[in-house]
Coordinates of C-alpha atoms in Angstrom, one line a residue:
Chain S
M157 CA -0.1 33.3 -4.8
Q158 CA -1.5 35.1 -1.9
S159 CA -0.2 34.5 1.4
I160 CA -1.2 31.3 3.1
N161 CA -2.2 30.7 7.0
I162 CA -1.1 27.3 7.9
P163 CA 0.0 25.8 11.2
A164 CA 3.5 26.4 12.1
A165 CA 4.1 22.6 12.1
Y166 CA 4.5 23.0 8.2
N167 CA 7.1 24.2 6.4
L168 CA 5.4 25.3 3.0
V169 CA 7.4 25.0 -0.3
S170 CA 5.2 26.8 -2.9
L171 CA 5.9 25.6 -6.6
K172 CA 4.5 26.9 -9.9
K173 CA 4.4 23.7 -12.1
V174 CA 6.3 20.5 -11.3
S175 CA 6.2 16.8 -12.6
S176 CA 4.6 15.8 -9.6
T177 CA 4.7 17.0 -5.9
N178 CA 5.2 13.2 -4.7
E179 CA 8.5 13.2 -6.8
V180 CA 9.4 16.7 -5.6
A181 CA 8.9 15.1 -2.1
K182 CA 10.6 11.9 -2.3
T183 CA 13.8 13.7 -3.7
M184 CA 13.8 16.2 -1.1
A185 CA 13.1 13.6 1.7
E186 CA 15.9 11.4 0.7
K187 CA 18.5 14.2 1.2
G188 CA 17.7 13.7 4.8
E189 CA 16.0 15.3 7.9
E190 CA 17.9 18.7 7.9
A191 CA 16.8 19.2 4.2
A192 CA 13.3 18.1 4.5
P193 CA 12.1 17.6 8.3
D194 CA 9.1 16.3 9.4
G195 CA 6.1 18.8 8.3
T196 CA 7.8 19.7 5.0
L197 CA 4.8 20.4 2.5
I198 CA 5.1 20.7 -1.2
W199 CA 2.3 22.5 -2.8
A200 CA 2.3 23.2 -6.7
L201 CA -0.2 25.1 -8.8
E202 CA 0.2 22.8 -11.4
Q203 CA 1.6 19.1 -12.2
T204 CA 2.6 17.9 -15.7
A205 CA 2.9 14.2 -14.6
G206 CA 0.3 13.8 -11.8
R207 CA 0.0 10.0 -10.4
G208 CA -2.6 8.3 -8.8
R209 CA -2.8 4.3 -8.2
R210 CA -0.5 2.1 -10.3
G211 CA 0.6 4.8 -12.6
R212 CA -2.6 6.0 -13.2
N213 CA -2.7 9.7 -14.3
W214 CA -4.0 12.3 -11.9
Y215 CA -5.9 15.0 -13.6
S216 CA -3.5 18.0 -12.7
P217 CA -4.5 21.2 -14.2
A218 CA -4.1 24.7 -12.4
G219 CA -7.0 25.5 -10.4
N220 CA -7.1 22.5 -8.4
L221 CA -5.0 21.4 -5.3
F222 CA -1.9 19.2 -5.4
T223 CA 0.3 18.8 -2.3
S224 CA 2.9 16.4 -0.8
L225 CA 3.6 16.2 3.0
I226 CA 7.0 14.8 4.1
L227 CA 6.5 13.1 7.5
R228 CA 8.7 11.3 9.8
P229 CA 6.5 10.0 12.3
E230 CA 8.1 7.8 14.9
V231 CA 5.8 4.7 14.6
P232 CA 6.7 1.4 13.5
A233 CA 6.7 0.9 9.5
V234 CA 4.2 -1.9 9.9
R235 CA 1.6 0.8 10.9
M236 CA 2.2 3.3 8.0
P237 CA -0.9 2.4 6.0
E238 CA -2.9 4.0 9.1
L239 CA -1.9 7.1 7.8
G240 CA -4.0 6.8 4.6
F241 CA -7.1 6.9 7.2
V242 CA -5.6 9.7 9.4
A243 CA -5.4 11.9 6.3
A244 CA -8.7 10.8 4.6
L245 CA -10.6 12.1 7.8
A246 CA -8.6 15.5 7.5
V247 CA -9.7 15.9 4.1
C248 CA -13.1 14.9 5.4
D249 CA -13.3 17.8 8.1
A250 CA -11.6 20.1 6.1
L251 CA -14.4 19.6 3.4
D252 CA -16.9 19.4 6.1
S253 CA -15.7 23.1 7.4
L254 CA -15.9 24.6 4.0
S255 CA -19.3 23.1 3.2
E256 CA -22.3 24.4 1.6
P257 CA -25.8 23.1 2.9
G258 CA -27.1 20.3 1.7
H259 CA -23.8 18.4 0.3
Q260 CA -22.4 15.0 1.2
V261 CA -18.8 14.1 2.2
Q262 CA -18.3 10.6 2.6
L263 CA -15.0 8.3 2.6
K264 CA -14.2 5.4 0.2
W265 CA -12.1 2.6 1.4
P266 CA -9.1 3.5 1.8
N267 CA -8.9 6.8 1.5
D268 CA -10.8 8.5 -1.3
I269 CA -12.9 11.3 -0.6
L270 CA -16.5 11.6 -2.1
L271 CA -18.5 14.5 -2.7
N272 CA -22.2 13.8 -3.4
G273 CA -21.0 10.1 -4.0
K274 CA -18.2 11.2 -6.5
K275 CA -14.6 11.2 -6.2
V276 CA -13.0 14.6 -5.2
A277 CA -10.0 13.9 -3.6
G278 CA -7.4 10.8 -3.1
F279 CA -4.1 10.0 -1.7
L280 CA -0.7 8.5 -2.7
L281 CA 1.6 7.6 0.0
E282 CA 5.0 6.4 -1.0
T283 CA 8.1 5.3 1.4
E284 CA 10.9 3.3 1.1
R285 CA 12.9 0.5 3.3
T286 CA 14.8 -2.6 3.3
S287 CA 12.9 -5.8 4.0
S288 CA 14.8 -5.9 7.3
E289 CA 14.3 -2.3 8.7
Q290 CA 11.7 -2.1 11.2
N291 CA 11.2 1.8 10.7
I292 CA 11.0 4.1 7.9
Q293 CA 13.3 7.3 7.6
W294 CA 10.3 9.2 5.8
I295 CA 6.9 8.9 4.2
V296 CA 5.5 10.8 1.4
L297 CA 1.5 11.8 1.6
G298 CA 0.2 13.0 -1.8
M299 CA -3.2 14.5 -2.0
G300 CA -5.0 15.9 -4.8
L301 CA -8.2 17.7 -4.5
N302 CA -10.4 18.6 -7.3
V303 CA -11.4 22.2 -6.9
S304 CA -11.9 23.7 -10.0
W305 CA -11.8 21.0 -12.5
H306 CA -12.5 17.2 -12.7
P307 CA -11.8 14.4 -15.3
E308 CA -14.7 13.2 -17.2
D309 CA -13.2 9.7 -18.2
T310 CA -12.2 7.8 -15.0
Q311 CA -13.0 4.5 -13.7
Y312 CA -14.8 6.0 -10.8
P313 CA -17.2 9.1 -11.4
A314 CA -15.3 12.4 -10.2
T315 CA -16.3 16.0 -9.4
S316 CA -15.0 19.1 -8.4
L317 CA -15.8 21.7 -5.6
R318 CA -17.2 24.1 -8.3
F319 CA -18.8 21.9 -10.2
E320 CA -20.6 21.0 -7.2
E321 CA -21.1 24.8 -6.8
W322 CA -18.8 25.6 -3.8
P323 CA -16.8 28.8 -4.1
T324 CA -13.9 27.4 -2.1
T325 CA -10.5 28.4 -3.5
V326 CA -7.4 26.5 -3.6
E327 CA -5.8 28.5 -1.0
Q328 CA -8.9 28.1 1.4
A329 CA -8.6 24.3 1.0
L330 CA -5.4 24.4 1.8
E331 CA -5.3 26.3 4.9
A332 CA -8.5 24.0 6.2
Y333 CA -6.7 20.6 5.2
T334 CA -3.5 21.5 7.1
R335 CA -5.4 22.3 10.1
T336 CA -7.5 19.3 10.1
F337 CA -4.6 17.1 9.3
L338 CA -2.6 18.6 12.3
G339 CA -5.5 17.9 14.5
W340 CA -6.1 14.1 13.1
E341 CA -2.4 13.2 13.1
T342 CA -1.8 14.5 16.6
R343 CA -5.1 12.5 17.7
W344 CA -3.3 8.9 15.8
L345 CA 0.3 9.6 17.6
N346 CA -1.2 10.0 20.7
D347 CA -4.1 7.5 20.8
G348 CA -3.3 4.9 17.7
F349 CA -5.2 3.9 15.2
L350 CA -8.6 2.7 17.4
P351 CA -10.1 6.6 17.6
I352 CA -9.0 6.8 13.6
R353 CA -10.9 3.7 12.7
N354 CA -13.9 4.7 14.7
N355 CA -14.2 7.7 13.0
W356 CA -13.5 6.6 9.5
L357 CA -16.2 4.2 9.8
I358 CA -19.0 6.9 10.9
R359 CA -18.1 8.6 7.6
C360 CA -17.5 6.1 5.1
K361 CA -19.9 5.1 2.2
G362 CA -21.3 1.3 1.8
I363 CA -21.0 0.0 5.4
N364 CA -23.1 -3.2 5.9
E365 CA -24.1 -2.8 2.3
E366 CA -23.3 -5.1 -0.7
I367 CA -20.1 -3.5 -2.9
E368 CA -18.0 -4.6 -5.5
V369 CA -14.0 -4.7 -4.9
R370 CA -11.7 -4.9 -7.9
L371 CA -8.5 -6.5 -7.8
G372 CA -5.9 -6.9 -10.2
H373 CA -6.8 -10.1 -11.2
E374 CA -10.5 -10.6 -9.9
N375 CA -13.4 -8.8 -8.9
L376 CA -15.1 -9.6 -5.4
I377 CA -18.8 -8.9 -4.5
G378 CA -19.7 -8.9 -1.0
V379 CA -21.3 -7.0 2.1
F380 CA -18.5 -4.6 3.5
T381 CA -18.9 -5.4 7.1
D382 CA -16.2 -3.7 9.2
L383 CA -12.3 -2.0 9.0
D384 CA -10.1 -4.4 10.7
E385 CA -7.5 -3.2 13.5
N386 CA -5.0 -2.8 10.6
G387 CA -7.2 -0.8 8.0
A388 CA -8.2 -3.8 5.9
L389 CA -11.7 -3.6 4.3
V390 CA -13.7 -6.8 5.7
L391 CA -15.8 -8.3 3.0
K392 CA -18.4 -11.2 3.8
Q393 CA -19.5 -13.1 1.3
S394 CA -21.9 -16.2 1.2
N395 CA -19.4 -18.9 2.3
S396 CA -16.4 -16.9 3.7
T397 CA -15.3 -13.3 5.1
R398 CA -12.1 -12.0 3.3
K399 CA -9.8 -9.2 4.1
I400 CA -8.8 -7.0 1.6
T401 CA -5.6 -5.0 1.5
T402 CA -5.4 -3.8 -2.0
G403 CA -8.4 -3.1 -4.7
D404 CA -10.6 -0.3 -5.7
V405 CA -14.4 -0.4 -4.1
F406 CA -17.2 0.0 -6.3
F407 CA -20.8 0.7 -4.8
P408 CA -24.1 -0.5 -6.9
D409 CA -25.0 2.8 -7.4
V410 CA -21.8 3.7 -9.4
L411 CA -21.8 0.0 -11.2
H412 CA -25.6 0.8 -12.4
S413 CA -24.8 4.1 -13.7
E414 CA -21.7 2.4 -15.4
L415 CA -24.2 0.0 -17.3
A416 CA -26.5 2.8 -18.2
Chain G
M243 CA 21.4 -27.8 -6.1
A244 CA 18.7 -25.0 -4.7
L245 CA 15.2 -25.4 -4.6
T246 CA 12.9 -22.4 -5.4
Y247 CA 10.3 -21.4 -3.0
K248 CA 7.6 -22.5 -5.6
E249 CA 9.4 -25.7 -5.7
I250 CA 9.1 -26.2 -2.2
A251 CA 5.3 -25.0 -2.1
E252 CA 4.7 -27.9 -4.4
I253 CA 6.3 -30.4 -2.9
L254 CA 4.6 -29.4 0.7
K255 CA 1.6 -29.6 -1.0
I256 CA 1.9 -33.1 -2.4
V257 CA 3.3 -34.3 1.1
D258 CA 0.5 -32.7 3.0
A259 CA -2.1 -34.6 0.8
S260 CA -0.4 -37.9 1.3
A261 CA -0.3 -40.2 4.2
C262 CA 3.4 -39.5 4.6
D263 CA 4.8 -38.7 7.8
E264 CA 8.1 -38.1 6.8
V265 CA 9.9 -37.1 3.6
I266 CA 13.8 -36.8 3.0
L267 CA 14.9 -35.7 -0.5
E268 CA 18.6 -35.5 -1.3
L269 CA 20.0 -33.7 -4.2
K270 CA 23.2 -32.2 -4.9
G271 CA 24.0 -29.6 -2.1
T272 CA 20.9 -29.8 -0.5
K273 CA 18.8 -32.1 2.0
L274 CA 15.3 -31.3 2.3
V275 CA 13.4 -33.1 5.4
I276 CA 9.7 -32.7 6.0
R277 CA 8.4 -34.1 8.9
R278 CA 4.6 -34.0 9.9
G279 CA 4.1 -33.6 13.8
A280 CA 7.2 -31.8 14.7
Q281 CA 7.1 -28.9 16.9
T282 CA 7.3 -25.4 15.4
S283 CA 6.3 -22.0 16.3
T284 CA 3.7 -21.7 13.7
G285 CA 2.3 -25.2 13.0
S286 CA 2.3 -28.8 13.7
G287 CA 4.7 -29.8 10.8
A288 CA 7.9 -29.0 10.1
L289 CA 10.4 -28.7 6.9
S290 CA 13.9 -27.9 6.8
T291 CA 16.8 -28.3 4.3
Q292 CA 20.4 -28.4 4.9
D293 CA 23.5 -27.9 2.8
T294 CA 25.3 -31.0 2.1
D295 CA 28.1 -29.2 0.9
N296 CA 29.8 -27.3 3.9
S297 CA 32.2 -25.2 1.6
Q298 CA 30.0 -22.5 2.0
S299 CA 28.1 -21.1 5.2
G300 CA 24.4 -20.8 4.5
S301 CA 22.1 -18.0 5.5
S302 CA 18.9 -18.8 7.3
L303 CA 15.7 -18.3 5.3
N304 CA 12.3 -18.7 7.6
T305 CA 9.2 -19.0 5.7
N306 CA 5.7 -18.3 7.6
F307 CA 2.8 -20.2 5.5
Q308 CA 0.2 -18.6 7.9
S309 CA -2.4 -17.5 5.5
S310 CA -4.6 -14.7 5.8
A311 CA -8.3 -15.2 4.5
D312 CA -7.7 -13.1 1.0
T313 CA -4.5 -14.8 0.4
P314 CA -4.1 -17.7 -2.0
K315 CA -2.9 -20.5 -0.2
L316 CA 0.6 -21.4 -1.3
A317 CA 1.2 -24.0 1.3
P318 CA -1.1 -26.0 3.8
K319 CA -1.4 -24.0 6.9
S320 CA -0.2 -27.1 9.0
L321 CA 3.4 -26.7 7.5
A322 CA 6.3 -24.3 8.3
S323 CA 9.5 -24.3 6.8
S324 CA 13.1 -23.3 7.5
L325 CA 15.5 -23.5 4.7
T326 CA 19.2 -22.6 4.7
A327 CA 20.2 -22.1 1.2
E328 CA 23.6 -22.3 0.0
G329 CA 25.5 -18.9 0.0
S330 CA 22.5 -16.9 -0.9
N331 CA 20.7 -14.0 0.8
T332 CA 16.8 -14.1 0.5
V333 CA 14.8 -11.0 0.6
H334 CA 11.3 -11.3 2.4
S335 CA 8.4 -9.0 2.2
P336 CA 8.6 -7.1 5.5
M337 CA 4.7 -6.6 5.5
V338 CA 1.5 -8.3 4.1
G339 CA 0.5 -6.6 0.6
T340 CA 0.4 -6.6 -3.2
F341 CA 3.6 -7.4 -4.7
Y342 CA 5.0 -5.4 -7.9
R343 CA 7.9 -5.8 -9.9
R344 CA 7.3 -2.7 -12.2
P345 CA 7.2 1.0 -10.9
S346 CA 3.6 1.1 -13.0
P347 CA 2.5 -1.4 -15.4
E348 CA 3.8 -0.2 -18.4
E349 CA 7.4 0.2 -17.1
E350 CA 10.0 -2.0 -17.3
P351 CA 10.6 -4.7 -14.2
F352 CA 13.0 -3.0 -11.4
V353 CA 15.2 -6.2 -11.7
R354 CA 15.4 -9.5 -13.5
E355 CA 16.9 -12.9 -12.9
G356 CA 20.7 -12.5 -13.7
D357 CA 20.8 -8.6 -13.1
T358 CA 23.7 -7.5 -11.3
I359 CA 22.6 -5.1 -8.2
V360 CA 23.9 -2.9 -5.7
A361 CA 23.2 -2.2 -2.0
G362 CA 20.2 0.5 -2.0
Q363 CA 18.6 -0.6 -5.1
P364 CA 15.3 -0.7 -5.5
L365 CA 13.7 -4.3 -5.9
C366 CA 10.0 -3.9 -6.1
L367 CA 7.0 -2.3 -4.6
I368 CA 4.6 -3.5 -1.9
E369 CA 1.3 -1.9 -2.0
V370 CA -1.1 -1.9 0.9
M371 CA -4.1 0.7 1.0
K372 CA -2.2 2.8 -1.4
L373 CA 1.0 3.0 0.6
Y374 CA 3.8 2.1 -2.0
T375 CA 6.6 0.7 0.0
T376 CA 9.7 0.8 -2.3
I377 CA 11.8 -2.4 -1.0
E378 CA 15.5 -1.9 -1.3
A379 CA 18.5 -4.3 -1.9
T380 CA 20.6 -4.8 1.7
I381 CA 23.6 -6.2 -0.2
S382 CA 25.2 -6.1 -3.7
G383 CA 24.9 -9.0 -6.0
T384 CA 23.1 -10.8 -8.6
V385 CA 19.6 -11.5 -8.6
A386 CA 19.6 -15.5 -8.6
S387 CA 15.7 -15.8 -8.9
V388 CA 12.4 -13.5 -8.3
V389 CA 10.2 -15.8 -6.3
A390 CA 7.0 -14.0 -6.0
D391 CA 4.8 -13.0 -9.0
D392 CA 4.0 -9.7 -10.3
G393 CA 0.7 -8.5 -8.8
Q394 CA 0.5 -11.4 -6.2
L395 CA -0.5 -10.9 -2.4
V396 CA 2.4 -11.5 -0.5
E397 CA 2.2 -12.5 3.1
F398 CA 4.8 -11.1 6.2
D399 CA 7.9 -12.7 5.7
Q400 CA 7.5 -14.7 2.3
P401 CA 10.2 -14.8 0.0
L402 CA 10.5 -12.5 -2.7
F403 CA 13.8 -12.6 -4.2
V404 CA 16.9 -14.8 -3.9
I405 CA 20.3 -12.7 -3.9
K406 CA 23.6 -14.2 -4.7
P407 CA 26.2 -11.7 -2.8
K408 CA 29.0 -10.3 -4.7

C-alpha cells in the first residue's frame, strides 16, 4: 500500500482482506476506548463477507473502498441516526472534489450516494446499548464506495467511478472522504443537525417529486416533501402525510427501467 | 396471571370503541383498571393494573401509546397505560424504529420465549435510517415473552420483551 495522507484525527488501521470492516471495527470498539479511541479507521482492500442493509451482501472485491470508522461522539444516543446524513454529505463532497466535468453526485435517503443516478456508495451504521442507557459507548460507521467495480444484480442500479470513467484511485477516495468527513462531523458536533439537514436537502434526489418507498411489508407511493428534524423522510400521500424511518427509496426513472 | 402487551392493546381497543367509562378486570394475580377521562401525561384516559398477590414486589411498566404517522396504531391515542407486572422486567424500545428479532432474515432469532439469558446478551436489533442498534439485556433471567413482532415499527418506550429475573 502506498502512504496515505489523512487528517491527524484518524488512526488508520490498514488491512488486506477481512470478513467485514464493520465486524473488525465492532470487535475493536467493544474492547474499550483505549484499544479503539474515537477516530480509529479500519480500511481493508477486500472483504469476504461485506454486508449491507438487513444482511444483504455488499459487493466487495479488491479495487473498491471499504472503511469502518469507530466514533465515540458525546451526543445522546437518540441523535445517532443523524450521523448517517453527516457521512453521506462527506462522501458527496469528497466525490465532488474528485469530480470530472459533466457528472452528477446526489444523495438518496437516508444515506446512499448516487453517481449519475446510480448507487456508487452506501453506509451501514452499527452500535449497541441497553434499553435504559441514554448514551452509547461507540458507533461504527461502515462505508463502501465502488471505485473500480460494481455489482450488476442489485435491487437498485449500481455503478462505479471507473465505469463512469473517473480515474480516481482507492487511496485518493479514502483521503478525500476523511478530509470531508472531519469537516462535516465537526460542523454537526458544533452546530447540531439543522445545517446537516439543510445541506442534505440541497444535494438529495427526488425532493418534491413522486417516489416509492419499499418497507418490509408494503410499498408506499407519495411525494417526498421534506426531511424532518430527526432525519425521517416526509412522504405526502393523497390523504395523509407519513414519516418514514426505515425503508428503501426508488425513483420513477429507476422503476421504469426496472419494467423495461 | 400476567396480561401480555397485545392482550392489553386489544382490551383498550374494545373499551375505547365502547360507551364504557370504566372497566375493572380482575384475574388471578392481576387487577386491570381502565378509566376514561382520568388525567395522565399523555392522554385523557388511563389504564392501570395492580398486583393482587403481594408476595413479590412488581416493577413498573409504562407504555406510551402516542403514535407517529407511519406507525400502525396499536391502541387509541386517547389512552395511556401503566402496568405493574408481577416479578418481571420489561425491556422497552429506547427509540423509534423497526424491530428485528434476527441479525439478518436468514438467521435464527437472538432469543426465543423460554430462553435463559445473561446480562449483556443481545436481544434484538432496532433499525432507524440504516443505523442498527443491538439492544442488550440488563439483567439475567428467562425470556417470559416476546411482545413485539419481527419487522414491526416500534415507538419509543414500547415494550419489546418481558424478562423474568433469575
